[in-house]
């Protein structure tokens, strides 16, 4: 969803007067609400994997009154193209995906060898001609009132610099830097007078608690304590963010933070943090990227070999 903002920016650049509404999973609405290009964010009531054609028909017909000129469908599934079709939107753009001829009348063939990055694939849907499109970096807009509200709720002060650590990676262990390494960075930055925050969802709670124990409880653990909107607003207060390849990494980049991104089994060339000053730490081993949830060789050296010292050096740049 963060990378989709680059598409919204491209659409606005082409037609500054266009109005952009986005139908998306409800969890993502706090991100869309922080994108100035989006007029309205609408919650998609069906979750991942739910077909329910009757609901899709009903949603589509409910959108007919808005008289949209174009729909751009980012997911590649057949079912995702049903709503724009039943909404009667005259131009329905997307990649062919699961044989969506008819549902899409502006169907594009995706050339993965030409469009290597996810953000390029999104932004290319705004273009008429072929080619590798230029893209703007996502930039989330955080109002001072939102920052004040989250500071008051969590009793957050402004007496020292903040390092945010994002140790989660829902995809699997092969994308997670070792907890011992995160703890070492936390201890040493705390000793230098920094506050250290651990960020993540409730699924990351066991990992953040382990890090905090190893770090002698010097961290403030927000994992599972915030909703997404609050996590975004808290990250906006940090000076530096250290993150695995995860959603929060992309959020930190879009918040224009000094970011150190840690890559193991995934490919920084495919979904890099979209920030010109982000530091990507990646050992470029022969076995990587393997895109596996667990290391098929059993050692995860692509991550264990990234030392805490290299992260600390990147922080102090």
Coordinates of C-alpha atoms in Angstrom, one line a residue:
X1 CA 0.0 0.0 0.0
X2 CA 2.9 2.4 0.7
X3 CA 4.3 1.7 -2.8
X4 CA 0.9 2.3 -4.3
X5 CA 1.2 6.0 -3.3
X6 CA 3.8 6.4 -6.1
X7 CA 1.0 5.5 -8.5
X8 CA -1.3 8.1 -6.9
X9 CA 1.4 10.7 -7.3
X10 CA 1.9 9.8 -11.0
X11 CA -1.9 10.1 -11.6
X12 CA -2.0 13.6 -10.0
X13 CA 1.0 14.7 -12.0
X14 CA -0.7 13.7 -15.2
X15 CA -4.0 15.3 -14.2
X16 CA -3.8 17.6 -11.2
X17 CA -7.6 17.9 -11.0
X18 CA -8.3 14.2 -10.9
X19 CA -10.0 12.8 -7.8
X20 CA -8.6 9.5 -6.4
X21 CA -10.7 7.1 -4.3
X22 CA -9.2 3.8 -3.1
X23 CA -11.0 0.6 -2.2
X24 CA -8.7 -1.4 0.0
X25 CA -8.5 -3.7 3.1
X26 CA -9.7 -1.9 6.2
X27 CA -6.3 -2.4 7.9
X28 CA -4.7 -0.1 5.3
X29 CA -7.0 2.8 5.7
X30 CA -4.7 4.7 8.2
X31 CA -2.0 4.7 5.5
X32 CA -4.4 6.0 2.8
X33 CA -5.6 8.7 5.2
X34 CA -2.1 10.0 5.4
X35 CA -1.7 10.2 1.6
X36 CA -2.7 13.7 0.4
X37 CA -3.4 12.4 -3.1
X38 CA -6.3 10.3 -1.9
X39 CA -9.7 11.9 -1.6
X40 CA -11.5 8.9 0.0
X41 CA -10.4 5.6 1.4
X42 CA -13.1 2.9 1.4
X43 CA -12.9 -0.4 3.3
X44 CA -13.1 -3.6 1.3
X45 CA -15.3 -5.9 3.4
X46 CA -13.9 -9.1 2.0
X47 CA -10.6 -10.5 3.2
X48 CA -7.8 -12.2 1.4
X49 CA -9.0 -15.4 -0.3
X50 CA -12.7 -14.6 0.1
X51 CA -14.6 -14.9 -3.2
X52 CA -18.3 -14.1 -2.4
X53 CA -19.4 -13.0 -5.8
X54 CA -22.7 -11.7 -4.5
X55 CA -20.9 -9.2 -2.2
X56 CA -18.6 -8.1 -5.0
X57 CA -21.6 -7.5 -7.3
X58 CA -23.3 -5.5 -4.5
X59 CA -20.2 -3.4 -3.9
X60 CA -19.8 -2.7 -7.6
X61 CA -23.4 -1.7 -8.1
X62 CA -23.1 0.6 -5.0
X63 CA -20.2 2.4 -6.7
X64 CA -22.2 3.1 -9.9
X65 CA -23.6 6.4 -8.6
X66 CA -20.0 7.8 -8.3
X67 CA -19.6 7.7 -12.1
X68 CA -15.9 6.9 -12.0
X69 CA -14.0 7.4 -15.3
X70 CA -11.3 4.7 -14.6
X71 CA -10.5 1.9 -12.3
X72 CA -6.9 0.7 -11.8
X73 CA -6.8 -2.8 -10.3
X74 CA -3.5 -3.5 -8.6
X75 CA -4.1 -7.2 -7.5
X76 CA -3.6 -9.7 -10.3
X77 CA -6.5 -12.0 -9.2
X78 CA -9.6 -12.6 -11.3
X79 CA -12.0 -11.8 -8.5
X80 CA -10.4 -8.4 -7.8
X81 CA -11.5 -7.2 -11.3
X82 CA -15.2 -8.0 -10.6
X83 CA -16.1 -4.9 -8.6
X84 CA -15.0 -2.4 -11.3
X85 CA -16.8 -4.5 -13.9
X86 CA -20.1 -4.5 -12.0
X87 CA -19.6 -0.8 -11.2
X88 CA -19.8 -0.1 -14.9
X89 CA -16.6 1.9 -14.9
X90 CA -15.8 2.6 -18.6
X91 CA -12.0 2.2 -18.4
X92 CA -10.7 -0.7 -16.3
X93 CA -7.0 -1.0 -16.2
X94 CA -4.7 -3.7 -14.9
X95 CA -2.4 -6.5 -15.8
X96 CA -3.9 -9.6 -17.5
X97 CA -3.2 -11.7 -14.4
X98 CA -5.6 -14.6 -14.1
X99 CA -7.0 -14.3 -17.7
X100 CA -9.1 -11.2 -17.0
X101 CA -10.0 -10.4 -20.6
X102 CA -13.4 -8.8 -20.6
X103 CA -13.4 -7.8 -16.9
X104 CA -10.5 -5.5 -17.9
X105 CA -10.8 -3.5 -21.1
X106 CA -7.4 -1.9 -20.7
X107 CA -5.5 -5.1 -20.0
X108 CA -1.7 -4.8 -20.0
X109 CA 0.8 -7.7 -20.3
X110 CA 3.4 -7.5 -17.5
X111 CA 7.0 -7.8 -18.7
X112 CA 8.8 -8.7 -15.5
X113 CA 12.2 -8.5 -17.2
X114 CA 11.6 -4.8 -18.0
X115 CA 9.6 -3.8 -14.9
X116 CA 11.8 -5.4 -12.2
X117 CA 10.4 -3.4 -9.2
X118 CA 7.0 -3.6 -7.7
X119 CA 6.7 0.2 -7.7
X120 CA 7.6 0.3 -11.4
X121 CA 4.8 -2.1 -12.1
X122 CA 2.3 0.0 -10.2
X123 CA 3.3 3.3 -11.8
X124 CA 3.4 1.8 -15.3
X125 CA -0.4 1.4 -15.0
X126 CA -0.7 5.2 -15.1
X127 CA 1.3 5.4 -18.3
X128 CA 0.0 5.1 -21.9
X129 CA 3.2 4.3 -23.6
X130 CA 5.6 1.4 -22.9
X131 CA 8.9 2.0 -21.2
X132 CA 10.4 2.1 -17.7
X133 CA 8.4 4.8 -15.8
X134 CA 9.9 7.4 -13.5
X135 CA 8.4 7.3 -10.1
X136 CA 8.2 9.6 -7.1
X137 CA 9.0 8.3 -3.6
X138 CA 6.0 7.8 -1.3
X139 CA 5.6 10.5 1.4
X140 CA 3.1 10.0 4.2
X141 CA 1.8 13.2 5.7
X142 CA 1.5 13.4 9.5
X143 CA -0.3 16.3 11.1
X144 CA 1.1 17.8 14.3
X145 CA -2.3 17.0 16.0
X146 CA -1.8 13.3 15.3
X147 CA 1.7 13.4 16.8
X148 CA 0.4 15.2 19.9
X149 CA -2.4 12.7 20.3
X150 CA -0.1 9.7 20.2
X151 CA 2.4 11.3 22.5
X152 CA -0.4 12.0 25.1
X153 CA -1.9 8.5 24.8
X154 CA 1.4 6.7 25.3
X155 CA 3.0 9.4 27.6
X156 CA 5.9 9.9 25.1
X157 CA 8.3 12.8 25.9
X158 CA 10.8 14.6 23.7
X159 CA 13.8 14.6 26.0
X160 CA 16.2 12.5 23.9
X161 CA 16.6 11.0 20.4
X162 CA 14.6 8.0 19.5
X163 CA 15.8 4.8 17.8
X164 CA 13.0 2.6 16.5
X165 CA 13.7 -1.1 16.0
X166 CA 11.3 -3.1 13.8
X167 CA 12.3 -6.7 14.2
X168 CA 9.2 -8.3 12.7
X169 CA 8.8 -9.9 9.3
X170 CA 5.6 -11.8 8.9
X171 CA 6.8 -13.8 5.9
X172 CA 9.2 -15.9 8.0
X173 CA 12.5 -16.3 10.0
X174 CA 14.6 -16.0 6.9
X175 CA 13.8 -12.2 6.8
X176 CA 14.5 -11.6 10.5
X177 CA 17.8 -10.3 11.8
X178 CA 18.8 -12.2 15.0
X179 CA 17.3 -11.0 18.2
X180 CA 20.7 -11.0 19.8
X181 CA 21.9 -8.4 17.2
X182 CA 18.9 -6.2 17.8
X183 CA 19.5 -6.4 21.5
X184 CA 23.2 -5.4 21.1
X185 CA 22.2 -2.3 19.1
X186 CA 19.6 -1.4 21.7
X187 CA 22.0 -1.7 24.6
X188 CA 24.7 0.4 23.0
X189 CA 22.4 3.1 21.7
X190 CA 20.7 3.3 25.1
X191 CA 24.1 3.7 26.7
X192 CA 24.7 6.7 24.4
X193 CA 21.6 8.4 25.7
X194 CA 19.0 7.4 23.1
X195 CA 15.6 6.1 23.8
X196 CA 14.9 2.8 22.0
X197 CA 11.5 1.7 20.9
X198 CA 10.4 -1.7 19.7
X199 CA 7.7 -1.6 17.0
X200 CA 5.5 -4.3 15.6
X201 CA 2.2 -6.0 15.7
X202 CA 0.9 -8.5 18.3
X203 CA 2.4 -11.3 16.1
X204 CA 5.8 -9.8 16.9
X205 CA 5.3 -9.6 20.6
X206 CA 7.3 -12.7 21.5
X207 CA 10.3 -11.4 19.4
X208 CA 10.2 -7.9 20.9
X209 CA 10.0 -9.3 24.4
X210 CA 13.0 -11.6 23.8
X211 CA 15.0 -8.6 22.5
X212 CA 14.1 -6.5 25.5
X213 CA 15.1 -9.3 27.9
X214 CA 18.5 -9.6 26.2
X215 CA 18.8 -5.8 26.2
X216 CA 18.2 -5.7 30.0
X217 CA 14.8 -4.1 29.6
X218 CA 16.2 -0.8 28.2
X219 CA 13.5 -0.6 25.4
X220 CA 10.0 0.7 25.3
X221 CA 8.0 -2.2 23.7
X222 CA 5.1 -1.0 21.6
X223 CA 4.5 -4.3 19.8
X224 CA 0.9 -5.3 20.0
X225 CA 0.1 -2.1 21.9
X226 CA -0.8 0.1 19.0
X227 CA -3.0 0.1 15.9
X228 CA -1.5 0.9 12.6
X229 CA -2.3 4.6 12.7
X230 CA -0.6 4.9 16.1
X231 CA 2.4 2.9 15.0
X232 CA 2.8 5.2 12.0
X233 CA 2.5 8.4 14.1
X234 CA 5.0 7.0 16.7
X235 CA 7.5 6.2 13.9
X236 CA 7.2 9.8 12.7
X237 CA 8.8 10.8 16.0
X238 CA 11.9 8.7 15.5
X239 CA 15.3 10.0 14.3
X240 CA 16.5 6.6 13.1
X241 CA 14.7 3.3 12.2
X242 CA 16.4 -0.1 11.9
X243 CA 14.1 -2.6 10.2
X244 CA 13.9 -6.0 8.6
X245 CA 12.3 -6.1 5.1
X246 CA 8.7 -5.5 6.3
X247 CA 5.8 -3.2 6.0
X248 CA 7.1 -0.9 8.7
X249 CA 10.3 -0.5 6.7
X250 CA 8.3 0.9 3.9
X251 CA 6.4 3.2 6.3
X252 CA 9.6 4.5 7.8
X253 CA 11.0 5.3 4.3
X254 CA 7.7 7.1 3.4
X255 CA 8.1 9.1 6.7
X256 CA 11.5 10.3 5.4
X257 CA 13.4 8.7 8.3
X258 CA 17.1 7.8 8.4
X259 CA 16.6 4.1 7.7
X260 CA 18.8 1.1 7.9
X261 CA 17.1 -1.8 6.1
X262 CA 18.2 -5.4 6.7
X263 CA 17.8 -7.9 3.9
X264 CA 18.3 -11.6 4.0
X265 CA 16.2 -14.0 1.9
X266 CA 14.4 -11.2 0.0
X267 CA 15.7 -9.0 -2.9
X268 CA 16.3 -5.3 -2.3
X269 CA 16.2 -4.8 -6.0
X270 CA 12.5 -5.9 -6.1
X271 CA 11.0 -4.1 -3.1
X272 CA 13.6 -1.7 -1.8
X273 CA 12.8 1.1 0.7
X274 CA 11.8 4.0 -1.5
X275 CA 14.1 6.6 0.0
X276 CA 17.2 8.0 -1.6
X277 CA 19.2 8.0 1.7
X278 CA 18.1 4.6 3.0
X279 CA 21.1 2.3 3.9
X280 CA 20.5 -1.3 2.7
X281 CA 22.6 -3.9 4.5
X282 CA 22.8 -7.1 2.4
X283 CA 25.6 -9.5 2.2
X284 CA 24.9 -10.6 -1.4
X285 CA 25.7 -14.3 -0.7
X286 CA 25.6 -16.8 -3.5
X287 CA 22.6 -18.5 -1.9
X288 CA 20.5 -15.3 -1.7
X289 CA 18.0 -14.1 -2.4
X290 CA 16.2 -17.5 -2.0
X291 CA 12.8 -16.0 -1.1
X292 CA 12.2 -18.8 1.4
X293 CA 10.4 -18.5 4.7
X294 CA 13.1 -20.6 6.4
X295 CA 16.7 -20.9 5.3
X296 CA 17.0 -24.1 3.1
X297 CA 20.6 -24.5 4.2
X298 CA 19.8 -24.1 7.9
X299 CA 22.3 -21.3 8.7
X300 CA 20.7 -18.0 7.7
X301 CA 24.1 -16.5 7.2
X302 CA 22.6 -13.8 5.0
X303 CA 21.3 -12.3 8.2
X304 CA 23.5 -13.6 11.0
X305 CA 26.5 -12.2 9.1
X306 CA 25.3 -8.7 9.3
X307 CA 26.9 -7.5 12.5
X308 CA 25.6 -5.1 15.1
X309 CA 28.7 -3.0 14.5
X310 CA 27.7 -2.5 10.8
X311 CA 24.3 -1.3 11.9
X312 CA 25.8 1.1 14.5
X313 CA 28.2 2.4 11.9
X314 CA 25.3 3.1 9.6
X315 CA 23.4 4.9 12.3
X316 CA 26.3 7.2 13.0
X317 CA 27.0 7.4 9.3

